[in-house]
Every structure is written in structure tokens, then in C-alpha cells.
């Protein structure tokens, strides 16, 4: 893990107060991703949230900066830095995840796994354009998606996972290397991510 800014330390403290204690108390919060999303939204536009090193990209693939892993395993905070054209594989997660776009714009595609007489495949069911300041969430099961930088600039997003990413090394449960089919034109919604204020 890297050094965190004072503002990131404040965000982690707020997350600990809001979701860490409920997780320890037996999961009193039935939807911790909602609470985490509210906390993230209140810090997301702060220019002092990350250090300059946490803005650094990798020319070969999107880069993950682990900022915090709660010792009890209730949540982790990660910054992802994306150069133009970089994307995740199609994947799902080991736990819930809240994503806030700190700078730039991400494209997110959602899938479902299907099987027919031609075998297993992915069906693209939705596409989201997640603008700067937007907060979205995914929660297993049914959280199969990919995320990419569809712009010509660097994009930075903050991810809060309901798992210990430091221990696992990743939040990804499984990657899907299957053929992709689209729903018929007009059936796959395009939506903008919610912007919380």
C-alpha cells in the first residue's frame, strides 16, 4: 500500500464509521455498498484525495493503486488509473463494489452468461457512460461487466470493495473468455451513471 493523503484518511475513517462497524456487528447494514457510495460521493471531487504517485499510469494495462485494506477485511479502497483504450477483461467480483469516477469518463458494459445449442456465451445487456463525479455499484451475483477508458485522456476512478484486496491481490472472482452476442438493436439500454450530490 502507498501513503494516503489527509483527505483519503478522512474518507477511510468515514467508511470505517459507516460500514466497518456494521459489518463487525453482524452486517446490520443490508446494503453496505449504498453507504459506501454515499461516503465516496462526498469526497470524489476533492483534488487533494490522491498523491501524485497515485495518479501514475502503466503504459501496458490499467494500473491499480491499493490505498487501504481494512484489517478486519470489511472493505478496501483502490485507485485505478486508465490510459486511453485500456480496459478490464469481462469479469465478476468476490464482493460488492462501489466505483466513483474521480477524473475523466469510463465506459462500462454489462453482460449475462447464457447457454444455448451453440454453447456458453455472453450477452451484452447494457452500456453505461460513467461521467466524472458519478458513482455506481455492482454486487454479486449478476455483476458481470467490463470497464474501459473510451476517451483520449487519462481516467482515474476510486473503487471500494467489500473484501480485503490486499490479501487477495484482486477483487476479480472470475474472468470470462466467451463469445459476446448483443441483444437486438433497441433492447440494450444505454444509460448514464447516477451522480450523487
Short mmCIF file of N, CA and C in Angstrom, two decimals:
data_model
loop_
_atom_site.label_atom_id
_atom_site.label_comp_id
_atom_site.label_asym_id
_atom_site.label_seq_id
_atom_site.Cartn_x
_atom_site.Cartn_y
_atom_site.Cartn_z
N UNK A 1 0.84 -1.18 0.00
CA UNK A 1 0.00 0.00 0.00
C UNK A 1 0.88 1.24 0.00
N UNK A 2 0.32 2.31 -0.50
CA UNK A 2 1.06 3.56 -0.58
C UNK A 2 0.60 4.51 0.52
N UNK A 3 1.32 5.61 0.65
CA UNK A 3 0.93 6.66 1.59
C UNK A 3 -0.39 7.27 1.15
N UNK A 4 -1.24 7.57 2.10
CA UNK A 4 -2.51 8.21 1.75
C UNK A 4 -2.48 9.66 2.18
N UNK A 5 -3.26 10.47 1.48
CA UNK A 5 -3.38 11.88 1.81
C UNK A 5 -4.26 12.03 3.05
N UNK A 6 -4.25 13.22 3.60
CA UNK A 6 -5.10 13.51 4.76
C UNK A 6 -6.57 13.33 4.39
N UNK A 7 -6.93 13.74 3.19
CA UNK A 7 -8.34 13.61 2.76
C UNK A 7 -8.72 12.14 2.57
N UNK A 8 -7.80 11.33 2.04
CA UNK A 8 -8.09 9.90 1.90
C UNK A 8 -8.23 9.27 3.28
N UNK A 9 -7.39 9.66 4.22
CA UNK A 9 -7.50 9.14 5.58
C UNK A 9 -8.86 9.50 6.19
N UNK A 10 -9.36 10.70 5.89
CA UNK A 10 -10.68 11.10 6.36
C UNK A 10 -11.76 10.22 5.72
N UNK A 11 -11.61 9.92 4.43
CA UNK A 11 -12.59 9.08 3.74
C UNK A 11 -12.59 7.67 4.33
N UNK A 12 -11.41 7.12 4.57
CA UNK A 12 -11.31 5.78 5.16
C UNK A 12 -11.95 5.78 6.54
N UNK A 13 -11.72 6.81 7.33
CA UNK A 13 -12.32 6.91 8.66
C UNK A 13 -13.85 6.95 8.55
N UNK A 14 -14.35 7.71 7.59
CA UNK A 14 -15.80 7.78 7.39
C UNK A 14 -16.36 6.43 6.95
N UNK A 15 -15.65 5.73 6.08
CA UNK A 15 -16.08 4.39 5.68
C UNK A 15 -16.08 3.44 6.87
N UNK A 16 -15.04 3.52 7.67
CA UNK A 16 -14.95 2.66 8.86
C UNK A 16 -16.12 2.93 9.80
N UNK A 17 -16.42 4.20 10.01
CA UNK A 17 -17.53 4.56 10.89
C UNK A 17 -18.87 4.10 10.34
N UNK A 18 -19.03 4.19 9.03
CA UNK A 18 -20.33 3.91 8.42
C UNK A 18 -20.55 2.45 8.07
N UNK A 19 -19.50 1.77 7.57
CA UNK A 19 -19.73 0.37 7.16
C UNK A 19 -18.90 -0.64 7.93
N UNK A 20 -17.72 -0.25 8.38
CA UNK A 20 -16.88 -1.21 9.09
C UNK A 20 -17.52 -1.70 10.38
N UNK A 21 -18.08 -0.78 11.14
CA UNK A 21 -18.69 -1.17 12.42
C UNK A 21 -19.94 -2.00 12.21
N UNK A 22 -20.72 -1.72 11.15
CA UNK A 22 -21.92 -2.53 10.92
C UNK A 22 -21.55 -3.92 10.47
N UNK A 23 -20.45 -4.05 9.72
CA UNK A 23 -20.01 -5.38 9.30
C UNK A 23 -19.57 -6.18 10.52
N UNK A 24 -18.87 -5.54 11.45
CA UNK A 24 -18.43 -6.23 12.65
C UNK A 24 -19.59 -6.60 13.56
N UNK A 25 -20.65 -5.80 13.50
CA UNK A 25 -21.81 -6.05 14.36
C UNK A 25 -22.76 -7.07 13.76
N UNK A 26 -22.30 -7.79 12.76
CA UNK A 26 -23.14 -8.83 12.17
C UNK A 26 -23.86 -8.39 10.92
N UNK A 27 -23.35 -7.35 10.27
CA UNK A 27 -23.95 -6.94 8.99
C UNK A 27 -25.26 -6.21 9.16
N UNK A 28 -25.35 -5.29 10.12
CA UNK A 28 -26.59 -4.57 10.35
C UNK A 28 -27.03 -3.78 9.12
N UNK A 29 -26.09 -3.34 8.31
CA UNK A 29 -26.40 -2.61 7.09
C UNK A 29 -26.64 -3.63 5.97
N UNK A 30 -27.89 -3.79 5.50
CA UNK A 30 -28.15 -4.81 4.49
C UNK A 30 -27.54 -4.48 3.13
N UNK A 31 -27.23 -3.23 2.88
CA UNK A 31 -26.65 -2.81 1.61
C UNK A 31 -25.47 -1.88 1.88
N UNK A 32 -24.32 -2.43 2.29
CA UNK A 32 -23.17 -1.56 2.61
C UNK A 32 -22.68 -0.77 1.42
N UNK A 33 -22.92 -1.26 0.20
CA UNK A 33 -22.49 -0.53 -0.99
C UNK A 33 -23.21 0.82 -1.11
N UNK A 34 -24.44 0.91 -0.61
CA UNK A 34 -25.15 2.19 -0.62
C UNK A 34 -24.47 3.18 0.31
N UNK A 35 -24.16 2.72 1.51
CA UNK A 35 -23.45 3.56 2.48
C UNK A 35 -22.08 3.96 1.95
N UNK A 36 -21.33 2.99 1.38
CA UNK A 36 -20.02 3.29 0.82
C UNK A 36 -20.12 4.29 -0.32
N UNK A 37 -21.16 4.15 -1.14
CA UNK A 37 -21.36 5.08 -2.25
C UNK A 37 -21.62 6.49 -1.78
N UNK A 38 -22.38 6.63 -0.71
CA UNK A 38 -22.65 7.95 -0.15
C UNK A 38 -21.37 8.60 0.36
N UNK A 39 -20.55 7.81 1.05
CA UNK A 39 -19.27 8.35 1.56
C UNK A 39 -18.38 8.74 0.39
N UNK A 40 -18.22 7.85 -0.58
CA UNK A 40 -17.35 8.13 -1.73
C UNK A 40 -17.81 9.38 -2.45
N UNK A 41 -19.10 9.52 -2.67
CA UNK A 41 -19.62 10.69 -3.39
C UNK A 41 -19.25 11.99 -2.70
N UNK A 42 -19.17 11.98 -1.37
CA UNK A 42 -18.88 13.22 -0.65
C UNK A 42 -17.41 13.64 -0.73
N UNK A 43 -16.54 12.72 -1.17
CA UNK A 43 -15.11 13.02 -1.30
C UNK A 43 -14.63 13.06 -2.74
N UNK A 44 -15.42 12.61 -3.66
CA UNK A 44 -14.97 12.30 -5.01
C UNK A 44 -14.38 13.47 -5.78
N UNK A 45 -14.90 14.66 -5.59
CA UNK A 45 -14.41 15.80 -6.38
C UNK A 45 -13.25 16.54 -5.72
N UNK A 46 -12.70 15.98 -4.63
CA UNK A 46 -11.62 16.65 -3.92
C UNK A 46 -10.30 16.47 -4.67
N UNK A 47 -9.65 17.55 -5.10
CA UNK A 47 -8.39 17.42 -5.84
C UNK A 47 -7.23 16.92 -4.99
N UNK A 48 -7.39 16.94 -3.66
CA UNK A 48 -6.32 16.51 -2.76
C UNK A 48 -6.51 15.08 -2.25
N UNK A 49 -7.36 14.32 -2.91
CA UNK A 49 -7.66 12.96 -2.45
C UNK A 49 -6.51 11.99 -2.68
N UNK A 50 -5.77 12.17 -3.78
CA UNK A 50 -4.69 11.24 -4.14
C UNK A 50 -3.35 11.96 -4.19
N UNK A 51 -2.28 11.21 -3.96
CA UNK A 51 -0.93 11.75 -4.12
C UNK A 51 -0.58 11.74 -5.62
N UNK A 52 0.45 12.47 -6.04
CA UNK A 52 0.86 12.41 -7.44
C UNK A 52 1.22 10.99 -7.90
N UNK A 53 1.82 10.21 -7.02
CA UNK A 53 2.18 8.83 -7.37
C UNK A 53 0.95 7.98 -7.65
N UNK A 54 -0.16 8.29 -6.98
CA UNK A 54 -1.39 7.52 -7.16
C UNK A 54 -2.12 7.89 -8.45
N UNK A 55 -1.61 8.88 -9.16
CA UNK A 55 -2.13 9.24 -10.48
C UNK A 55 -1.32 8.56 -11.59
N UNK A 56 -0.24 7.87 -11.22
CA UNK A 56 0.64 7.28 -12.23
C UNK A 56 -0.02 6.10 -12.92
N UNK A 57 0.16 6.06 -14.24
CA UNK A 57 -0.43 5.01 -15.08
C UNK A 57 0.64 4.00 -15.47
N UNK A 58 0.21 2.93 -16.11
CA UNK A 58 1.08 1.91 -16.68
C UNK A 58 0.80 1.90 -18.18
N UNK A 59 1.81 1.99 -19.02
CA UNK A 59 1.55 2.05 -20.47
C UNK A 59 0.97 0.76 -21.04
N UNK A 60 1.02 -0.33 -20.29
CA UNK A 60 0.59 -1.63 -20.83
C UNK A 60 -0.80 -2.07 -20.39
N UNK A 61 -1.27 -1.61 -19.26
CA UNK A 61 -2.58 -2.01 -18.73
C UNK A 61 -3.02 -1.02 -17.67
N UNK A 62 -4.32 -1.01 -17.38
CA UNK A 62 -4.77 -0.12 -16.32
C UNK A 62 -4.00 -0.46 -15.04
N UNK A 63 -3.80 0.55 -14.21
CA UNK A 63 -2.97 0.36 -13.02
C UNK A 63 -3.80 0.47 -11.75
N UNK A 64 -3.54 -0.44 -10.83
CA UNK A 64 -4.22 -0.47 -9.55
C UNK A 64 -3.30 0.04 -8.46
N UNK A 65 -3.77 1.02 -7.69
CA UNK A 65 -3.06 1.52 -6.51
C UNK A 65 -3.90 1.16 -5.29
N UNK A 66 -3.45 0.22 -4.49
CA UNK A 66 -4.15 -0.14 -3.27
C UNK A 66 -3.90 0.95 -2.24
N UNK A 67 -4.97 1.63 -1.82
CA UNK A 67 -4.85 2.75 -0.89
C UNK A 67 -5.09 2.33 0.55
N UNK A 68 -6.00 1.38 0.75
CA UNK A 68 -6.31 0.95 2.11
C UNK A 68 -6.99 -0.41 2.08
N UNK A 69 -6.65 -1.25 3.02
CA UNK A 69 -7.37 -2.51 3.27
C UNK A 69 -7.67 -2.56 4.75
N UNK A 70 -8.93 -2.55 5.09
CA UNK A 70 -9.33 -2.58 6.50
C UNK A 70 -8.87 -3.89 7.13
N UNK A 71 -8.22 -3.84 8.29
CA UNK A 71 -7.68 -5.05 8.91
C UNK A 71 -8.71 -6.16 9.14
N UNK A 72 -9.97 -5.79 9.39
CA UNK A 72 -10.99 -6.81 9.61
C UNK A 72 -11.55 -7.39 8.31
N UNK A 73 -11.05 -6.91 7.15
CA UNK A 73 -11.49 -7.43 5.86
C UNK A 73 -12.81 -6.89 5.35
N UNK A 74 -13.39 -5.89 6.05
CA UNK A 74 -14.72 -5.40 5.67
C UNK A 74 -14.72 -4.54 4.41
N UNK A 75 -13.60 -3.89 4.08
CA UNK A 75 -13.55 -3.10 2.85
C UNK A 75 -12.11 -2.77 2.49
N UNK A 76 -11.94 -2.43 1.22
CA UNK A 76 -10.66 -1.95 0.69
C UNK A 76 -10.95 -0.76 -0.22
N UNK A 77 -9.95 0.10 -0.36
CA UNK A 77 -10.07 1.26 -1.25
C UNK A 77 -8.92 1.19 -2.25
N UNK A 78 -9.26 1.31 -3.53
CA UNK A 78 -8.29 1.19 -4.61
C UNK A 78 -8.51 2.34 -5.60
N UNK A 79 -7.42 2.91 -6.10
CA UNK A 79 -7.50 3.85 -7.22
C UNK A 79 -7.07 3.11 -8.47
N UNK A 80 -7.84 3.23 -9.53
CA UNK A 80 -7.48 2.66 -10.82
C UNK A 80 -7.19 3.80 -11.79
N UNK A 81 -6.08 3.68 -12.50
CA UNK A 81 -5.67 4.70 -13.46
C UNK A 81 -5.65 4.07 -14.84
N UNK A 82 -6.35 4.71 -15.76
CA UNK A 82 -6.57 4.15 -17.10
C UNK A 82 -6.02 5.11 -18.15
N UNK A 83 -5.20 4.62 -19.05
CA UNK A 83 -4.81 5.39 -20.23
C UNK A 83 -5.83 5.10 -21.34
N UNK A 84 -5.86 5.92 -22.38
CA UNK A 84 -6.83 5.71 -23.45
C UNK A 84 -6.78 4.28 -24.00
N UNK A 85 -7.96 3.69 -24.15
CA UNK A 85 -8.07 2.35 -24.71
C UNK A 85 -7.89 1.21 -23.74
N UNK A 86 -7.42 1.47 -22.53
CA UNK A 86 -7.21 0.39 -21.56
C UNK A 86 -8.54 -0.08 -21.00
N UNK A 87 -8.64 -1.40 -20.75
CA UNK A 87 -9.88 -1.95 -20.23
C UNK A 87 -9.62 -3.21 -19.40
N UNK A 88 -10.61 -3.55 -18.62
CA UNK A 88 -10.57 -4.80 -17.85
C UNK A 88 -10.99 -5.94 -18.76
N UNK A 89 -10.74 -7.17 -18.34
CA UNK A 89 -11.42 -8.28 -19.01
C UNK A 89 -12.88 -8.26 -18.56
N UNK A 90 -13.73 -9.02 -19.23
CA UNK A 90 -15.08 -9.24 -18.73
C UNK A 90 -14.92 -10.08 -17.46
N UNK A 91 -15.51 -9.62 -16.36
CA UNK A 91 -15.26 -10.27 -15.07
C UNK A 91 -16.42 -10.06 -14.12
N UNK A 92 -16.39 -10.80 -13.02
CA UNK A 92 -17.27 -10.54 -11.89
C UNK A 92 -16.41 -10.41 -10.64
N UNK A 93 -17.03 -10.23 -9.49
CA UNK A 93 -16.30 -9.86 -8.28
C UNK A 93 -16.53 -10.83 -7.13
N UNK A 94 -15.61 -10.79 -6.17
CA UNK A 94 -15.74 -11.60 -4.96
C UNK A 94 -16.69 -10.96 -3.96
N UNK A 95 -16.98 -9.69 -4.12
CA UNK A 95 -17.83 -8.96 -3.16
C UNK A 95 -18.41 -7.73 -3.87
N UNK A 96 -19.26 -7.03 -3.15
CA UNK A 96 -19.82 -5.79 -3.70
C UNK A 96 -18.69 -4.80 -4.00
N UNK A 97 -18.99 -3.88 -4.91
CA UNK A 97 -18.01 -2.87 -5.33
C UNK A 97 -18.73 -1.57 -5.63
N UNK A 98 -18.19 -0.47 -5.16
CA UNK A 98 -18.68 0.87 -5.47
C UNK A 98 -17.58 1.58 -6.24
N UNK A 99 -17.94 2.21 -7.34
CA UNK A 99 -16.97 2.90 -8.20
C UNK A 99 -17.37 4.35 -8.36
N UNK A 100 -16.41 5.24 -8.15
CA UNK A 100 -16.64 6.65 -8.40
C UNK A 100 -15.59 7.16 -9.37
N UNK A 101 -16.02 7.89 -10.38
CA UNK A 101 -15.08 8.44 -11.36
C UNK A 101 -14.54 9.76 -10.81
N UNK A 102 -13.25 9.74 -10.50
CA UNK A 102 -12.58 10.89 -9.90
C UNK A 102 -12.22 11.93 -10.97
N UNK A 103 -11.68 11.46 -12.10
CA UNK A 103 -11.35 12.35 -13.22
C UNK A 103 -11.60 11.60 -14.52
N UNK A 104 -12.27 12.26 -15.46
CA UNK A 104 -12.49 11.69 -16.78
C UNK A 104 -13.84 11.00 -16.91
N UNK A 105 -13.86 9.95 -17.74
CA UNK A 105 -15.11 9.27 -18.06
C UNK A 105 -14.83 7.81 -18.41
N UNK A 106 -15.57 6.90 -17.82
CA UNK A 106 -15.42 5.48 -18.10
C UNK A 106 -16.63 4.95 -18.85
N UNK A 107 -16.39 3.93 -19.65
CA UNK A 107 -17.47 3.20 -20.31
C UNK A 107 -17.57 1.84 -19.63
N UNK A 108 -18.77 1.45 -19.26
CA UNK A 108 -19.00 0.17 -18.59
C UNK A 108 -20.03 -0.62 -19.39
N UNK A 109 -19.70 -1.87 -19.67
CA UNK A 109 -20.63 -2.76 -20.38
C UNK A 109 -21.01 -3.90 -19.45
N UNK A 110 -22.29 -4.22 -19.41
CA UNK A 110 -22.83 -5.25 -18.53
C UNK A 110 -23.25 -6.46 -19.36
N UNK A 111 -23.04 -7.64 -18.81
CA UNK A 111 -23.31 -8.88 -19.53
C UNK A 111 -24.07 -9.86 -18.64
N UNK A 112 -24.71 -10.82 -19.29
CA UNK A 112 -25.20 -12.00 -18.59
C UNK A 112 -24.62 -13.21 -19.30
N UNK A 113 -24.41 -14.27 -18.55
CA UNK A 113 -23.89 -15.52 -19.10
C UNK A 113 -25.08 -16.36 -19.55
N UNK A 114 -25.01 -16.87 -20.76
CA UNK A 114 -26.10 -17.67 -21.31
C UNK A 114 -25.53 -18.91 -22.00
N UNK A 115 -26.37 -19.88 -22.20
CA UNK A 115 -26.01 -21.10 -22.92
C UNK A 115 -27.15 -21.47 -23.84
N UNK A 116 -26.81 -21.85 -25.06
CA UNK A 116 -27.81 -22.36 -26.00
C UNK A 116 -27.18 -23.51 -26.77
N UNK A 117 -27.78 -23.88 -27.91
CA UNK A 117 -27.25 -25.03 -28.65
C UNK A 117 -25.86 -24.78 -29.23
N UNK A 118 -25.40 -23.52 -29.23
CA UNK A 118 -24.05 -23.20 -29.69
C UNK A 118 -23.06 -23.11 -28.53
N UNK A 119 -23.53 -23.36 -27.30
CA UNK A 119 -22.65 -23.36 -26.14
C UNK A 119 -22.75 -22.09 -25.31
N UNK A 120 -21.91 -21.99 -24.29
CA UNK A 120 -21.94 -20.81 -23.42
C UNK A 120 -21.43 -19.57 -24.15
N UNK A 121 -22.02 -18.43 -23.80
CA UNK A 121 -21.62 -17.15 -24.38
C UNK A 121 -22.08 -16.03 -23.45
N UNK A 122 -21.62 -14.83 -23.75
CA UNK A 122 -22.04 -13.64 -23.02
C UNK A 122 -23.03 -12.86 -23.86
N UNK A 123 -24.03 -12.30 -23.21
CA UNK A 123 -24.98 -11.42 -23.88
C UNK A 123 -24.79 -10.02 -23.28
N UNK A 124 -24.46 -9.07 -24.14
CA UNK A 124 -24.29 -7.69 -23.69
C UNK A 124 -25.69 -7.12 -23.46
N UNK A 125 -25.97 -6.72 -22.21
CA UNK A 125 -27.32 -6.29 -21.86
C UNK A 125 -27.44 -4.79 -21.60
N UNK A 126 -26.34 -4.11 -21.37
CA UNK A 126 -26.41 -2.67 -21.12
C UNK A 126 -25.04 -2.05 -21.28
N UNK A 127 -25.04 -0.76 -21.52
CA UNK A 127 -23.81 0.02 -21.62
C UNK A 127 -24.03 1.33 -20.87
N UNK A 128 -23.08 1.68 -20.00
CA UNK A 128 -23.17 2.91 -19.23
C UNK A 128 -21.99 3.81 -19.55
N UNK A 129 -22.23 5.09 -19.59
CA UNK A 129 -21.16 6.08 -19.67
C UNK A 129 -21.10 6.74 -18.30
N UNK A 130 -20.03 6.46 -17.57
CA UNK A 130 -19.89 6.95 -16.20
C UNK A 130 -19.02 8.20 -16.20
N UNK A 131 -19.67 9.34 -16.05
CA UNK A 131 -19.00 10.63 -16.14
C UNK A 131 -18.28 10.97 -14.84
N UNK A 132 -17.39 11.93 -14.93
CA UNK A 132 -16.68 12.42 -13.75
C UNK A 132 -17.69 12.81 -12.68
N UNK A 133 -17.45 12.32 -11.47
CA UNK A 133 -18.35 12.62 -10.36
C UNK A 133 -19.44 11.58 -10.16
N UNK A 134 -19.59 10.65 -11.08
CA UNK A 134 -20.63 9.64 -10.95
C UNK A 134 -20.20 8.52 -10.03
N UNK A 135 -21.17 7.88 -9.40
CA UNK A 135 -20.94 6.75 -8.51
C UNK A 135 -21.88 5.63 -8.94
N UNK A 136 -21.32 4.44 -9.13
CA UNK A 136 -22.10 3.27 -9.50
C UNK A 136 -21.71 2.13 -8.57
N UNK A 137 -22.47 1.05 -8.62
CA UNK A 137 -22.13 -0.11 -7.80
C UNK A 137 -22.52 -1.39 -8.52
N UNK A 138 -21.83 -2.46 -8.16
CA UNK A 138 -22.17 -3.81 -8.62
C UNK A 138 -22.12 -4.72 -7.40
N UNK A 139 -22.94 -5.76 -7.45
CA UNK A 139 -22.99 -6.69 -6.33
C UNK A 139 -23.28 -8.09 -6.86
N UNK A 140 -22.44 -9.06 -6.50
CA UNK A 140 -22.69 -10.43 -6.94
C UNK A 140 -23.99 -10.97 -6.33
N UNK A 141 -24.63 -11.92 -6.97
CA UNK A 141 -24.30 -12.44 -8.31
C UNK A 141 -24.87 -11.53 -9.39
N UNK A 142 -24.52 -11.77 -10.61
CA UNK A 142 -25.04 -10.99 -11.73
C UNK A 142 -24.29 -9.71 -11.97
N UNK A 143 -23.03 -9.65 -11.57
CA UNK A 143 -22.24 -8.43 -11.69
C UNK A 143 -21.19 -8.55 -12.79
N UNK A 144 -21.50 -9.23 -13.86
CA UNK A 144 -20.53 -9.47 -14.94
C UNK A 144 -20.44 -8.21 -15.80
N UNK A 145 -19.24 -7.65 -15.89
CA UNK A 145 -19.08 -6.41 -16.66
C UNK A 145 -17.63 -6.24 -17.10
N UNK A 146 -17.41 -5.23 -17.92
CA UNK A 146 -16.07 -4.74 -18.23
C UNK A 146 -16.12 -3.23 -18.16
N UNK A 147 -14.96 -2.65 -17.87
CA UNK A 147 -14.84 -1.20 -17.77
C UNK A 147 -13.66 -0.78 -18.63
N UNK A 148 -13.82 0.34 -19.34
CA UNK A 148 -12.71 0.82 -20.17
C UNK A 148 -12.69 2.34 -20.23
N UNK A 149 -11.52 2.83 -20.59
CA UNK A 149 -11.35 4.25 -20.87
C UNK A 149 -11.62 4.44 -22.35
N UNK A 150 -12.74 5.06 -22.66
CA UNK A 150 -13.11 5.31 -24.05
C UNK A 150 -12.76 6.71 -24.51
N UNK A 151 -11.93 7.42 -23.74
CA UNK A 151 -11.58 8.80 -24.08
C UNK A 151 -10.14 8.88 -24.58
N UNK A 152 -9.71 10.07 -24.88
CA UNK A 152 -8.33 10.28 -25.32
C UNK A 152 -7.46 10.82 -24.19
N UNK A 153 -7.98 10.83 -22.96
CA UNK A 153 -7.25 11.33 -21.80
C UNK A 153 -7.14 10.25 -20.72
N UNK A 154 -6.30 10.50 -19.75
CA UNK A 154 -6.20 9.61 -18.58
C UNK A 154 -7.49 9.69 -17.77
N UNK A 155 -7.89 8.56 -17.22
CA UNK A 155 -9.06 8.48 -16.36
C UNK A 155 -8.62 7.88 -15.03
N UNK A 156 -9.17 8.43 -13.93
CA UNK A 156 -8.88 7.90 -12.60
C UNK A 156 -10.21 7.62 -11.91
N UNK A 157 -10.35 6.41 -11.39
CA UNK A 157 -11.55 6.06 -10.64
C UNK A 157 -11.16 5.46 -9.29
N UNK A 158 -12.05 5.62 -8.33
CA UNK A 158 -11.86 5.09 -6.99
C UNK A 158 -12.85 3.95 -6.77
N UNK A 159 -12.35 2.85 -6.23
CA UNK A 159 -13.17 1.65 -6.04
C UNK A 159 -13.13 1.26 -4.56
N UNK A 160 -14.30 1.02 -4.02
CA UNK A 160 -14.41 0.49 -2.67
C UNK A 160 -14.98 -0.91 -2.79
N UNK A 161 -14.25 -1.89 -2.28
CA UNK A 161 -14.66 -3.29 -2.36
C UNK A 161 -14.99 -3.81 -0.97
N UNK A 162 -15.99 -4.65 -0.90
CA UNK A 162 -16.36 -5.28 0.37
C UNK A 162 -15.54 -6.52 0.63
N UNK A 163 -14.23 -6.41 0.47
CA UNK A 163 -13.32 -7.54 0.65
C UNK A 163 -11.92 -6.99 0.92
N UNK A 164 -11.03 -7.86 1.36
CA UNK A 164 -9.65 -7.48 1.60
C UNK A 164 -8.84 -7.71 0.32
N UNK A 165 -8.70 -6.66 -0.47
CA UNK A 165 -7.99 -6.76 -1.74
C UNK A 165 -6.49 -6.99 -1.51
N UNK A 166 -5.96 -6.51 -0.39
CA UNK A 166 -4.53 -6.72 -0.10
C UNK A 166 -4.24 -8.21 0.04
N UNK A 167 -5.12 -8.93 0.70
CA UNK A 167 -4.89 -10.37 0.91
C UNK A 167 -5.10 -11.16 -0.38
N UNK A 168 -6.06 -10.75 -1.18
CA UNK A 168 -6.40 -11.48 -2.41
C UNK A 168 -5.56 -11.05 -3.61
N UNK A 169 -5.13 -9.78 -3.61
CA UNK A 169 -4.41 -9.23 -4.75
C UNK A 169 -5.31 -8.71 -5.84
N UNK A 170 -6.59 -9.01 -5.77
CA UNK A 170 -7.56 -8.57 -6.77
C UNK A 170 -8.96 -8.67 -6.20
N UNK A 171 -9.88 -7.96 -6.82
CA UNK A 171 -11.30 -8.08 -6.46
C UNK A 171 -12.03 -8.99 -7.44
N UNK A 172 -11.32 -9.42 -8.46
CA UNK A 172 -11.96 -10.23 -9.51
C UNK A 172 -12.11 -11.67 -9.05
N UNK A 173 -13.32 -12.18 -9.15
CA UNK A 173 -13.57 -13.59 -8.83
C UNK A 173 -13.25 -14.46 -10.02
N UNK A 174 -13.75 -14.05 -11.20
CA UNK A 174 -13.57 -14.85 -12.40
C UNK A 174 -13.58 -13.94 -13.63
N UNK A 175 -12.74 -14.23 -14.62
CA UNK A 175 -12.77 -13.57 -15.92
C UNK A 175 -13.45 -14.50 -16.90
N UNK A 176 -14.16 -13.91 -17.86
CA UNK A 176 -14.93 -14.68 -18.84
C UNK A 176 -14.34 -14.48 -20.22
N UNK A 177 -13.85 -15.56 -20.80
CA UNK A 177 -13.32 -15.54 -22.16
C UNK A 177 -14.31 -16.31 -23.04
N UNK A 178 -15.46 -15.70 -23.28
CA UNK A 178 -16.54 -16.33 -24.04
C UNK A 178 -16.94 -15.41 -25.19
N UNK A 179 -17.52 -15.97 -26.24
CA UNK A 179 -18.03 -15.12 -27.32
C UNK A 179 -19.10 -14.18 -26.78
N UNK A 180 -19.17 -12.99 -27.37
CA UNK A 180 -20.15 -11.99 -26.95
C UNK A 180 -21.20 -11.82 -28.03
N UNK A 181 -22.44 -11.82 -27.61
CA UNK A 181 -23.56 -11.52 -28.51
C UNK A 181 -24.30 -10.32 -27.94
N UNK A 182 -24.84 -9.53 -28.82
CA UNK A 182 -25.61 -8.37 -28.41
C UNK A 182 -27.09 -8.70 -28.43
N UNK A 183 -27.83 -8.04 -27.54
CA UNK A 183 -29.27 -8.09 -27.66
C UNK A 183 -29.65 -7.40 -28.96
N UNK A 184 -30.81 -7.70 -29.52
CA UNK A 184 -31.23 -6.99 -30.74
C UNK A 184 -31.23 -5.48 -30.52
N UNK A 185 -30.99 -4.73 -31.59
CA UNK A 185 -30.94 -3.27 -31.51
C UNK A 185 -32.21 -2.75 -30.83
N UNK A 186 -32.03 -1.85 -29.91
CA UNK A 186 -33.15 -1.28 -29.18
C UNK A 186 -33.44 -1.98 -27.87
N UNK A 187 -32.90 -3.18 -27.68
CA UNK A 187 -33.15 -3.91 -26.44
C UNK A 187 -32.09 -3.65 -25.38
N UNK A 188 -30.89 -3.24 -25.77
CA UNK A 188 -29.81 -2.99 -24.81
C UNK A 188 -29.81 -1.52 -24.43
N UNK A 189 -30.16 -1.21 -23.20
CA UNK A 189 -30.23 0.20 -22.82
C UNK A 189 -28.85 0.83 -22.69
N UNK A 190 -28.79 2.09 -23.03
CA UNK A 190 -27.60 2.91 -22.78
C UNK A 190 -28.01 3.88 -21.69
N UNK A 191 -27.24 3.93 -20.62
CA UNK A 191 -27.63 4.79 -19.52
C UNK A 191 -26.42 5.54 -18.99
N UNK A 192 -26.70 6.68 -18.41
CA UNK A 192 -25.67 7.43 -17.73
C UNK A 192 -25.68 7.04 -16.27
N UNK A 193 -24.51 6.97 -15.68
CA UNK A 193 -24.41 6.62 -14.26
C UNK A 193 -25.00 7.73 -13.42
N UNK A 194 -25.48 7.34 -12.26
CA UNK A 194 -26.05 8.32 -11.33
C UNK A 194 -24.94 9.18 -10.77
N UNK A 195 -25.22 10.45 -10.65
CA UNK A 195 -24.29 11.37 -10.00
C UNK A 195 -24.92 11.74 -8.66
N UNK A 196 -24.25 11.38 -7.58
CA UNK A 196 -24.78 11.65 -6.25
C UNK A 196 -24.31 13.03 -5.80
N UNK A 197 -25.20 13.76 -5.20
CA UNK A 197 -24.83 15.08 -4.67
C UNK A 197 -25.20 15.18 -3.21
#
